């Protein structure tokens, strides 16, 4: 217990008057006679309840395990059972806590719980569930408790928790031969019995039972909605597929009716090769003609080839012979040259 809470308990009137010099037997007697509610601190000054005062006294006395077991298994005084369960949760080992507190899930005795501002009605199984799952109960921080699955894997616990509803459902924790003999009708009947028990507990005022019934109704309504939506979607898909197939068939039939019959005579392979070669030759000749016509109109775009510019030996010898007839220094030669240029001859 925290330091501030302990100081408030020490300053309380009930601690000073009733909790001085007590042993384990006196604590159980005080719990059976004086305890009328459980809870932490209440009021504006955060006064501690008698339940907290007796818890602190038990932490000081540190009773034996046998005494704590007798407190937990007490069927006559419910607040004595709550006191022993709370003390075991503060001081016990994890495996021991699960083994000794889980049977109290079958205890449905009513308890008064005092909040800081008001009162609340709860049940013993709710208190045990809070002790095993929550980190703070009655304003006191509880030691860390590992999950049951971890203890099962480590070997500290034998197997999964035996539920109180197991005798009704008859499926979990059974052997293979018994599971084979169980029918679906028996499982459905067990589920209906569970629902009837939850309704009875909800009528008695159990909040956990009412919340469980509300969750079951929400789940069933959501499942029914999902089933209806899936059925509607399947129907739409099937109708769309059927319509698409019918339209496709109609289009194919219309195309087949509207297409005219065409007779194509395909020549043999040799004739086709000859025709292709003949067509290529015609195209080549047409290209040559187009090139010649362009050269005539616009002239050749490229320089004349070397074959046209190079003179043969016969042409060179003829030029030399013509030059040899006339002397370069003679007047006739120069008159010919001037005549070619359009000038008057020399006198």
JSON list of C-alpha atoms in Angstrom, two decimals, residues 33-238:
[
{"chain": "A", "resi": 33, "resn": "UNK", "atom": "CA", "xyz": [-19.05, -8.38, 12.18]},
{"chain": "A", "resi": 34, "resn": "UNK", "atom": "CA", "xyz": [-17.98, -4.90, 11.10]},
{"chain": "A", "resi": 35, "resn": "UNK", "atom": "CA", "xyz": [-17.54, -5.15, 7.33]},
{"chain": "A", "resi": 36, "resn": "UNK", "atom": "CA", "xyz": [-20.65, -4.13, 5.44]},
{"chain": "A", "resi": 37, "resn": "UNK", "atom": "CA", "xyz": [-18.99, -2.90, 2.21]},
{"chain": "A", "resi": 38, "resn": "UNK", "atom": "CA", "xyz": [-15.74, -2.93, 0.30]},
{"chain": "A", "resi": 39, "resn": "UNK", "atom": "CA", "xyz": [-13.93, -0.03, -1.30]},
{"chain": "A", "resi": 40, "resn": "UNK", "atom": "CA", "xyz": [-10.99, 2.33, -1.08]},
{"chain": "A", "resi": 41, "resn": "UNK", "atom": "CA", "xyz": [-11.15, 5.88, 0.20]},
{"chain": "A", "resi": 42, "resn": "UNK", "atom": "CA", "xyz": [-14.26, 8.09, 0.16]},
{"chain": "A", "resi": 43, "resn": "UNK", "atom": "CA", "xyz": [-15.34, 11.64, 0.88]},
{"chain": "A", "resi": 44, "resn": "UNK", "atom": "CA", "xyz": [-13.62, 14.94, 0.37]},
{"chain": "A", "resi": 45, "resn": "UNK", "atom": "CA", "xyz": [-10.83, 14.12, 2.81]},
{"chain": "A", "resi": 46, "resn": "UNK", "atom": "CA", "xyz": [-10.27, 10.64, 1.24]},
{"chain": "A", "resi": 47, "resn": "UNK", "atom": "CA", "xyz": [-11.10, 8.71, 4.39]},
{"chain": "A", "resi": 48, "resn": "UNK", "atom": "CA", "xyz": [-10.13, 5.02, 4.21]},
{"chain": "A", "resi": 49, "resn": "UNK", "atom": "CA", "xyz": [-12.83, 2.37, 4.51]},
{"chain": "A", "resi": 50, "resn": "UNK", "atom": "CA", "xyz": [-12.80, -0.39, 7.14]},
{"chain": "A", "resi": 51, "resn": "UNK", "atom": "CA", "xyz": [-11.95, -2.84, 4.37]},
{"chain": "A", "resi": 52, "resn": "UNK", "atom": "CA", "xyz": [-8.64, -1.02, 3.73]},
{"chain": "A", "resi": 53, "resn": "UNK", "atom": "CA", "xyz": [-7.87, -0.88, 7.45]},
{"chain": "A", "resi": 54, "resn": "UNK", "atom": "CA", "xyz": [-8.28, -4.65, 7.85]},
{"chain": "A", "resi": 55, "resn": "UNK", "atom": "CA", "xyz": [-6.20, -5.29, 4.69]},
{"chain": "A", "resi": 56, "resn": "UNK", "atom": "CA", "xyz": [-3.33, -3.24, 6.16]},
{"chain": "A", "resi": 57, "resn": "UNK", "atom": "CA", "xyz": [-3.64, -5.11, 9.45]},
{"chain": "A", "resi": 58, "resn": "UNK", "atom": "CA", "xyz": [-3.41, -8.45, 7.65]},
{"chain": "A", "resi": 59, "resn": "UNK", "atom": "CA", "xyz": [-0.30, -7.23, 5.83]},
{"chain": "A", "resi": 60, "resn": "UNK", "atom": "CA", "xyz": [1.25, -6.46, 9.22]},
{"chain": "A", "resi": 61, "resn": "UNK", "atom": "CA", "xyz": [0.23, -9.79, 10.80]},
{"chain": "A", "resi": 62, "resn": "UNK", "atom": "CA", "xyz": [1.03, -11.96, 7.73]},
{"chain": "A", "resi": 63, "resn": "UNK", "atom": "CA", "xyz": [-1.21, -14.95, 8.56]},
{"chain": "A", "resi": 64, "resn": "UNK", "atom": "CA", "xyz": [-0.44, -18.47, 7.38]},
{"chain": "A", "resi": 65, "resn": "UNK", "atom": "CA", "xyz": [-1.59, -19.86, 4.05]},
{"chain": "A", "resi": 66, "resn": "UNK", "atom": "CA", "xyz": [-4.08, -22.16, 5.73]},
{"chain": "A", "resi": 67, "resn": "UNK", "atom": "CA", "xyz": [-5.82, -19.24, 7.42]},
{"chain": "A", "resi": 68, "resn": "UNK", "atom": "CA", "xyz": [-5.97, -17.35, 4.11]},
{"chain": "A", "resi": 69, "resn": "UNK", "atom": "CA", "xyz": [-7.46, -20.42, 2.41]},
{"chain": "A", "resi": 70, "resn": "UNK", "atom": "CA", "xyz": [-10.14, -20.64, 5.13]},
{"chain": "A", "resi": 71, "resn": "UNK", "atom": "CA", "xyz": [-10.97, -16.98, 4.60]},
{"chain": "A", "resi": 72, "resn": "UNK", "atom": "CA", "xyz": [-11.33, -17.48, 0.84]},
{"chain": "A", "resi": 73, "resn": "UNK", "atom": "CA", "xyz": [-13.46, -20.63, 1.15]},
{"chain": "A", "resi": 74, "resn": "UNK", "atom": "CA", "xyz": [-15.80, -19.14, 3.79]},
{"chain": "A", "resi": 75, "resn": "UNK", "atom": "CA", "xyz": [-19.35, -19.60, 2.48]},
{"chain": "A", "resi": 76, "resn": "UNK", "atom": "CA", "xyz": [-21.15, -17.86, 5.38]},
{"chain": "A", "resi": 77, "resn": "UNK", "atom": "CA", "xyz": [-19.61, -14.38, 5.30]},
{"chain": "A", "resi": 78, "resn": "UNK", "atom": "CA", "xyz": [-19.05, -12.92, 1.87]},
{"chain": "A", "resi": 79, "resn": "UNK", "atom": "CA", "xyz": [-16.94, -9.97, 3.00]},
{"chain": "A", "resi": 80, "resn": "UNK", "atom": "CA", "xyz": [-14.54, -12.36, 4.73]},
{"chain": "A", "resi": 81, "resn": "UNK", "atom": "CA", "xyz": [-14.10, -14.12, 1.36]},
{"chain": "A", "resi": 82, "resn": "UNK", "atom": "CA", "xyz": [-13.48, -10.78, -0.36]},
{"chain": "A", "resi": 83, "resn": "UNK", "atom": "CA", "xyz": [-10.92, -9.85, 2.31]},
{"chain": "A", "resi": 84, "resn": "UNK", "atom": "CA", "xyz": [-9.02, -13.12, 1.88]},
{"chain": "A", "resi": 85, "resn": "UNK", "atom": "CA", "xyz": [-9.07, -12.87, -1.94]},
{"chain": "A", "resi": 86, "resn": "UNK", "atom": "CA", "xyz": [-7.74, -9.30, -1.88]},
{"chain": "A", "resi": 87, "resn": "UNK", "atom": "CA", "xyz": [-4.95, -10.24, 0.55]},
{"chain": "A", "resi": 88, "resn": "UNK", "atom": "CA", "xyz": [-3.96, -13.24, -1.58]},
{"chain": "A", "resi": 89, "resn": "UNK", "atom": "CA", "xyz": [-3.81, -11.04, -4.68]},
{"chain": "A", "resi": 90, "resn": "UNK", "atom": "CA", "xyz": [-1.37, -8.69, -2.88]},
{"chain": "A", "resi": 91, "resn": "UNK", "atom": "CA", "xyz": [0.92, -11.34, -1.40]},
{"chain": "A", "resi": 92, "resn": "UNK", "atom": "CA", "xyz": [0.45, -14.62, -3.30]},
{"chain": "A", "resi": 93, "resn": "UNK", "atom": "CA", "xyz": [2.43, -16.21, -6.13]},
{"chain": "A", "resi": 94, "resn": "UNK", "atom": "CA", "xyz": [0.95, -15.98, -9.66]},
{"chain": "A", "resi": 95, "resn": "UNK", "atom": "CA", "xyz": [0.14, -19.68, -10.06]},
{"chain": "A", "resi": 96, "resn": "UNK", "atom": "CA", "xyz": [-1.35, -19.82, -6.55]},
{"chain": "A", "resi": 97, "resn": "UNK", "atom": "CA", "xyz": [-3.49, -16.74, -7.27]},
{"chain": "A", "resi": 98, "resn": "UNK", "atom": "CA", "xyz": [-4.99, -18.31, -10.39]},
{"chain": "A", "resi": 99, "resn": "UNK", "atom": "CA", "xyz": [-5.62, -21.67, -8.75]},
{"chain": "A", "resi": 100, "resn": "UNK", "atom": "CA", "xyz": [-7.36, -20.26, -5.66]},
{"chain": "A", "resi": 101, "resn": "UNK", "atom": "CA", "xyz": [-9.24, -17.28, -7.08]},
{"chain": "A", "resi": 102, "resn": "UNK", "atom": "CA", "xyz": [-10.61, -18.74, -10.32]},
{"chain": "A", "resi": 103, "resn": "UNK", "atom": "CA", "xyz": [-13.11, -21.03, -8.52]},
{"chain": "A", "resi": 104, "resn": "UNK", "atom": "CA", "xyz": [-14.71, -17.85, -7.14]},
{"chain": "A", "resi": 105, "resn": "UNK", "atom": "CA", "xyz": [-15.96, -17.07, -10.65]},
{"chain": "A", "resi": 106, "resn": "UNK", "atom": "CA", "xyz": [-18.87, -19.34, -9.67]},
{"chain": "A", "resi": 107, "resn": "UNK", "atom": "CA", "xyz": [-19.69, -17.18, -6.64]},
{"chain": "A", "resi": 108, "resn": "UNK", "atom": "CA", "xyz": [-22.54, -14.75, -7.42]},
{"chain": "A", "resi": 109, "resn": "UNK", "atom": "CA", "xyz": [-23.06, -13.18, -3.98]},
{"chain": "A", "resi": 110, "resn": "UNK", "atom": "CA", "xyz": [-23.82, -9.49, -3.94]},
{"chain": "A", "resi": 111, "resn": "UNK", "atom": "CA", "xyz": [-21.36, -6.97, -2.53]},
{"chain": "A", "resi": 112, "resn": "UNK", "atom": "CA", "xyz": [-21.66, -3.29, -1.68]},
{"chain": "A", "resi": 113, "resn": "UNK", "atom": "CA", "xyz": [-18.88, -1.22, -3.22]},
{"chain": "A", "resi": 114, "resn": "UNK", "atom": "CA", "xyz": [-18.20, 2.29, -1.94]},
{"chain": "A", "resi": 115, "resn": "UNK", "atom": "CA", "xyz": [-16.94, 4.72, -4.56]},
{"chain": "A", "resi": 116, "resn": "UNK", "atom": "CA", "xyz": [-15.36, 8.09, -3.63]},
{"chain": "A", "resi": 117, "resn": "UNK", "atom": "CA", "xyz": [-18.71, 9.80, -4.21]},
{"chain": "A", "resi": 118, "resn": "UNK", "atom": "CA", "xyz": [-21.47, 7.13, -4.17]},
{"chain": "A", "resi": 119, "resn": "UNK", "atom": "CA", "xyz": [-22.33, 3.46, -3.69]},
{"chain": "A", "resi": 120, "resn": "UNK", "atom": "CA", "xyz": [-22.47, 0.65, -6.20]},
{"chain": "A", "resi": 121, "resn": "UNK", "atom": "CA", "xyz": [-23.77, -2.92, -6.21]},
{"chain": "A", "resi": 122, "resn": "UNK", "atom": "CA", "xyz": [-21.47, -5.61, -7.59]},
{"chain": "A", "resi": 123, "resn": "UNK", "atom": "CA", "xyz": [-20.98, -9.36, -7.41]},
{"chain": "A", "resi": 124, "resn": "UNK", "atom": "CA", "xyz": [-18.21, -11.58, -6.15]},
{"chain": "A", "resi": 125, "resn": "UNK", "atom": "CA", "xyz": [-17.29, -12.83, -9.63]},
{"chain": "A", "resi": 126, "resn": "UNK", "atom": "CA", "xyz": [-16.89, -9.21, -10.80]},
{"chain": "A", "resi": 127, "resn": "UNK", "atom": "CA", "xyz": [-14.51, -8.50, -7.93]},
{"chain": "A", "resi": 128, "resn": "UNK", "atom": "CA", "xyz": [-12.45, -11.59, -8.77]},
{"chain": "A", "resi": 129, "resn": "UNK", "atom": "CA", "xyz": [-12.33, -10.60, -12.45]},
{"chain": "A", "resi": 130, "resn": "UNK", "atom": "CA", "xyz": [-11.04, -7.15, -11.48]},
{"chain": "A", "resi": 131, "resn": "UNK", "atom": "CA", "xyz": [-8.41, -8.66, -9.22]},
{"chain": "A", "resi": 132, "resn": "UNK", "atom": "CA", "xyz": [-7.12, -10.92, -12.00]},
{"chain": "A", "resi": 133, "resn": "UNK", "atom": "CA", "xyz": [-7.23, -8.39, -14.85]},
{"chain": "A", "resi": 134, "resn": "UNK", "atom": "CA", "xyz": [-6.98, -4.82, -13.53]},
{"chain": "A", "resi": 135, "resn": "UNK", "atom": "CA", "xyz": [-3.90, -3.01, -12.21]},
{"chain": "A", "resi": 136, "resn": "UNK", "atom": "CA", "xyz": [-5.69, -0.99, -9.52]},
{"chain": "A", "resi": 137, "resn": "UNK", "atom": "CA", "xyz": [-8.59, -2.11, -7.32]},
{"chain": "A", "resi": 138, "resn": "UNK", "atom": "CA", "xyz": [-10.05, -0.04, -4.46]},
{"chain": "A", "resi": 139, "resn": "UNK", "atom": "CA", "xyz": [-7.46, 2.65, -5.17]},
{"chain": "A", "resi": 140, "resn": "UNK", "atom": "CA", "xyz": [-4.51, 0.32, -4.45]},
{"chain": "A", "resi": 141, "resn": "UNK", "atom": "CA", "xyz": [-1.90, -0.60, -7.07]},
{"chain": "A", "resi": 142, "resn": "UNK", "atom": "CA", "xyz": [-1.71, -4.37, -7.39]},
{"chain": "A", "resi": 143, "resn": "UNK", "atom": "CA", "xyz": [1.49, -6.30, -8.15]},
{"chain": "A", "resi": 144, "resn": "UNK", "atom": "CA", "xyz": [2.02, -7.28, -11.76]},
{"chain": "A", "resi": 145, "resn": "UNK", "atom": "CA", "xyz": [0.35, -10.58, -12.62]},
{"chain": "A", "resi": 146, "resn": "UNK", "atom": "CA", "xyz": [1.47, -12.48, -15.74]},
{"chain": "A", "resi": 147, "resn": "UNK", "atom": "CA", "xyz": [-1.12, -13.86, -18.10]},
{"chain": "A", "resi": 148, "resn": "UNK", "atom": "CA", "xyz": [-2.43, -17.35, -17.66]},
{"chain": "A", "resi": 149, "resn": "UNK", "atom": "CA", "xyz": [-1.17, -18.45, -21.10]},
{"chain": "A", "resi": 150, "resn": "UNK", "atom": "CA", "xyz": [2.41, -17.61, -20.11]},
{"chain": "A", "resi": 151, "resn": "UNK", "atom": "CA", "xyz": [2.14, -19.66, -16.92]},
{"chain": "A", "resi": 152, "resn": "UNK", "atom": "CA", "xyz": [0.68, -22.58, -18.89]},
{"chain": "A", "resi": 153, "resn": "UNK", "atom": "CA", "xyz": [3.58, -22.48, -21.36]},
{"chain": "A", "resi": 154, "resn": "UNK", "atom": "CA", "xyz": [6.10, -22.29, -18.49]},
{"chain": "A", "resi": 155, "resn": "UNK", "atom": "CA", "xyz": [4.51, -25.32, -16.79]},
{"chain": "A", "resi": 156, "resn": "UNK", "atom": "CA", "xyz": [3.25, -23.62, -13.62]},
{"chain": "A", "resi": 157, "resn": "UNK", "atom": "CA", "xyz": [-0.38, -24.37, -14.53]},
{"chain": "A", "resi": 158, "resn": "UNK", "atom": "CA", "xyz": [-1.71, -27.63, -15.89]},
{"chain": "A", "resi": 159, "resn": "UNK", "atom": "CA", "xyz": [-4.11, -26.40, -18.55]},
{"chain": "A", "resi": 160, "resn": "UNK", "atom": "CA", "xyz": [-6.83, -23.91, -19.45]},
{"chain": "A", "resi": 161, "resn": "UNK", "atom": "CA", "xyz": [-9.29, -22.75, -16.83]},
{"chain": "A", "resi": 162, "resn": "UNK", "atom": "CA", "xyz": [-12.28, -25.02, -16.22]},
{"chain": "A", "resi": 163, "resn": "UNK", "atom": "CA", "xyz": [-15.33, -22.89, -16.92]},
{"chain": "A", "resi": 164, "resn": "UNK", "atom": "CA", "xyz": [-18.54, -23.13, -14.94]},
{"chain": "A", "resi": 165, "resn": "UNK", "atom": "CA", "xyz": [-20.45, -23.44, -18.20]},
{"chain": "A", "resi": 166, "resn": "UNK", "atom": "CA", "xyz": [-18.46, -26.48, -19.29]},
{"chain": "A", "resi": 167, "resn": "UNK", "atom": "CA", "xyz": [-21.07, -28.89, -17.97]},
{"chain": "A", "resi": 168, "resn": "UNK", "atom": "CA", "xyz": [-23.69, -27.22, -20.16]},
{"chain": "A", "resi": 169, "resn": "UNK", "atom": "CA", "xyz": [-21.74, -26.94, -23.41]},
{"chain": "A", "resi": 170, "resn": "UNK", "atom": "CA", "xyz": [-19.84, -30.24, -23.02]},
{"chain": "A", "resi": 171, "resn": "UNK", "atom": "CA", "xyz": [-17.29, -29.35, -25.71]},
{"chain": "A", "resi": 172, "resn": "UNK", "atom": "CA", "xyz": [-14.18, -27.73, -24.13]},
{"chain": "A", "resi": 173, "resn": "UNK", "atom": "CA", "xyz": [-11.83, -29.95, -22.18]},
{"chain": "A", "resi": 174, "resn": "UNK", "atom": "CA", "xyz": [-13.40, -33.16, -23.43]},
{"chain": "A", "resi": 175, "resn": "UNK", "atom": "CA", "xyz": [-11.69, -36.23, -24.79]},
{"chain": "A", "resi": 176, "resn": "UNK", "atom": "CA", "xyz": [-11.72, -37.07, -28.50]},
{"chain": "A", "resi": 177, "resn": "UNK", "atom": "CA", "xyz": [-14.27, -39.87, -28.20]},
{"chain": "A", "resi": 178, "resn": "UNK", "atom": "CA", "xyz": [-16.67, -37.66, -26.23]},
{"chain": "A", "resi": 179, "resn": "UNK", "atom": "CA", "xyz": [-16.27, -34.83, -28.75]},
{"chain": "A", "resi": 180, "resn": "UNK", "atom": "CA", "xyz": [-17.16, -37.19, -31.61]},
{"chain": "A", "resi": 181, "resn": "UNK", "atom": "CA", "xyz": [-20.34, -38.27, -29.84]},
{"chain": "A", "resi": 182, "resn": "UNK", "atom": "CA", "xyz": [-21.49, -34.68, -29.25]},
{"chain": "A", "resi": 183, "resn": "UNK", "atom": "CA", "xyz": [-24.00, -33.49, -31.86]},
{"chain": "A", "resi": 184, "resn": "UNK", "atom": "CA", "xyz": [-24.73, -30.03, -33.15]},
{"chain": "A", "resi": 185, "resn": "UNK", "atom": "CA", "xyz": [-28.14, -30.09, -31.50]},
{"chain": "A", "resi": 186, "resn": "UNK", "atom": "CA", "xyz": [-26.55, -30.58, -28.09]},
{"chain": "A", "resi": 187, "resn": "UNK", "atom": "CA", "xyz": [-24.23, -27.60, -28.67]},
{"chain": "A", "resi": 188, "resn": "UNK", "atom": "CA", "xyz": [-27.19, -25.44, -29.71]},
{"chain": "A", "resi": 189, "resn": "UNK", "atom": "CA", "xyz": [-29.13, -26.53, -26.63]},
{"chain": "A", "resi": 190, "resn": "UNK", "atom": "CA", "xyz": [-26.14, -25.65, -24.44]},
{"chain": "A", "resi": 191, "resn": "UNK", "atom": "CA", "xyz": [-25.95, -22.19, -26.00]},
{"chain": "A", "resi": 192, "resn": "UNK", "atom": "CA", "xyz": [-29.63, -21.63, -25.30]},
{"chain": "A", "resi": 193, "resn": "UNK", "atom": "CA", "xyz": [-29.14, -22.66, -21.68]},
{"chain": "A", "resi": 194, "resn": "UNK", "atom": "CA", "xyz": [-26.28, -20.18, -21.36]},
{"chain": "A", "resi": 195, "resn": "UNK", "atom": "CA", "xyz": [-28.47, -17.45, -22.80]},
{"chain": "A", "resi": 196, "resn": "UNK", "atom": "CA", "xyz": [-31.23, -18.29, -20.31]},
{"chain": "A", "resi": 197, "resn": "UNK", "atom": "CA", "xyz": [-28.74, -18.13, -17.41]},
{"chain": "A", "resi": 198, "resn": "UNK", "atom": "CA", "xyz": [-27.48, -14.76, -18.60]},
{"chain": "A", "resi": 199, "resn": "UNK", "atom": "CA", "xyz": [-31.03, -13.44, -18.80]},
{"chain": "A", "resi": 200, "resn": "UNK", "atom": "CA", "xyz": [-31.74, -14.60, -15.25]},
{"chain": "A", "resi": 201, "resn": "UNK", "atom": "CA", "xyz": [-28.56, -12.94, -13.98]},
{"chain": "A", "resi": 202, "resn": "UNK", "atom": "CA", "xyz": [-29.42, -9.74, -15.87]},
{"chain": "A", "resi": 203, "resn": "UNK", "atom": "CA", "xyz": [-32.87, -9.73, -14.26]},
{"chain": "A", "resi": 204, "resn": "UNK", "atom": "CA", "xyz": [-31.20, -10.00, -10.85]},
{"chain": "A", "resi": 205, "resn": "UNK", "atom": "CA", "xyz": [-29.15, -6.88, -11.65]},
{"chain": "A", "resi": 206, "resn": "UNK", "atom": "CA", "xyz": [-25.81, -8.30, -12.77]},
{"chain": "A", "resi": 207, "resn": "UNK", "atom": "CA", "xyz": [-24.19, -5.66, -14.99]},
{"chain": "A", "resi": 208, "resn": "UNK", "atom": "CA", "xyz": [-21.72, -8.11, -16.57]},
{"chain": "A", "resi": 209, "resn": "UNK", "atom": "CA", "xyz": [-24.62, -10.34, -17.67]},
{"chain": "A", "resi": 210, "resn": "UNK", "atom": "CA", "xyz": [-26.49, -7.40, -19.21]},
{"chain": "A", "resi": 211, "resn": "UNK", "atom": "CA", "xyz": [-23.36, -6.30, -21.08]},
{"chain": "A", "resi": 212, "resn": "UNK", "atom": "CA", "xyz": [-22.84, -9.87, -22.33]},
{"chain": "A", "resi": 213, "resn": "UNK", "atom": "CA", "xyz": [-26.42, -10.03, -23.59]},
{"chain": "A", "resi": 214, "resn": "UNK", "atom": "CA", "xyz": [-26.05, -6.68, -25.36]},
{"chain": "A", "resi": 215, "resn": "UNK", "atom": "CA", "xyz": [-22.86, -7.88, -27.05]},
{"chain": "A", "resi": 216, "resn": "UNK", "atom": "CA", "xyz": [-24.54, -11.11, -28.15]},
{"chain": "A", "resi": 217, "resn": "UNK", "atom": "CA", "xyz": [-27.45, -9.15, -29.63]},
{"chain": "A", "resi": 218, "resn": "UNK", "atom": "CA", "xyz": [-25.12, -6.77, -31.46]},
{"chain": "A", "resi": 219, "resn": "UNK", "atom": "CA", "xyz": [-23.09, -9.66, -32.88]},
{"chain": "A", "resi": 220, "resn": "UNK", "atom": "CA", "xyz": [-26.21, -11.52, -34.00]},
{"chain": "A", "resi": 221, "resn": "UNK", "atom": "CA", "xyz": [-27.66, -8.37, -35.63]},
{"chain": "A", "resi": 222, "resn": "UNK", "atom": "CA", "xyz": [-24.37, -7.64, -37.41]},
{"chain": "A", "resi": 223, "resn": "UNK", "atom": "CA", "xyz": [-24.14, -11.22, -38.65]},
{"chain": "A", "resi": 224, "resn": "UNK", "atom": "CA", "xyz": [-27.70, -11.12, -39.96]},
{"chain": "A", "resi": 225, "resn": "UNK", "atom": "CA", "xyz": [-27.03, -7.81, -41.74]},
{"chain": "A", "resi": 226, "resn": "UNK", "atom": "CA", "xyz": [-23.83, -9.17, -43.29]},
{"chain": "A", "resi": 227, "resn": "UNK", "atom": "CA", "xyz": [-25.62, -12.32, -44.44]},
{"chain": "A", "resi": 228, "resn": "UNK", "atom": "CA", "xyz": [-28.44, -10.32, -46.05]},
{"chain": "A", "resi": 229, "resn": "UNK", "atom": "CA", "xyz": [-25.98, -7.96, -47.74]},
{"chain": "A", "resi": 230, "resn": "UNK", "atom": "CA", "xyz": [-23.88, -10.86, -49.04]},
{"chain": "A", "resi": 231, "resn": "UNK", "atom": "CA", "xyz": [-26.98, -12.57, -50.42]},
{"chain": "A", "resi": 232, "resn": "UNK", "atom": "CA", "xyz": [-28.10, -9.38, -52.17]},
{"chain": "A", "resi": 233, "resn": "UNK", "atom": "CA", "xyz": [-24.62, -8.86, -53.61]},
{"chain": "A", "resi": 234, "resn": "UNK", "atom": "CA", "xyz": [-24.51, -12.44, -54.90]},
{"chain": "A", "resi": 235, "resn": "UNK", "atom": "CA", "xyz": [-27.90, -12.05, -56.56]},
{"chain": "A", "resi": 236, "resn": "UNK", "atom": "CA", "xyz": [-26.78, -8.82, -58.23]},
{"chain": "A", "resi": 237, "resn": "UNK", "atom": "CA", "xyz": [-23.60, -10.42, -59.49]},
{"chain": "A", "resi": 238, "resn": "UNK", "atom": "CA", "xyz": [-25.44, -13.43, -60.87]}
]
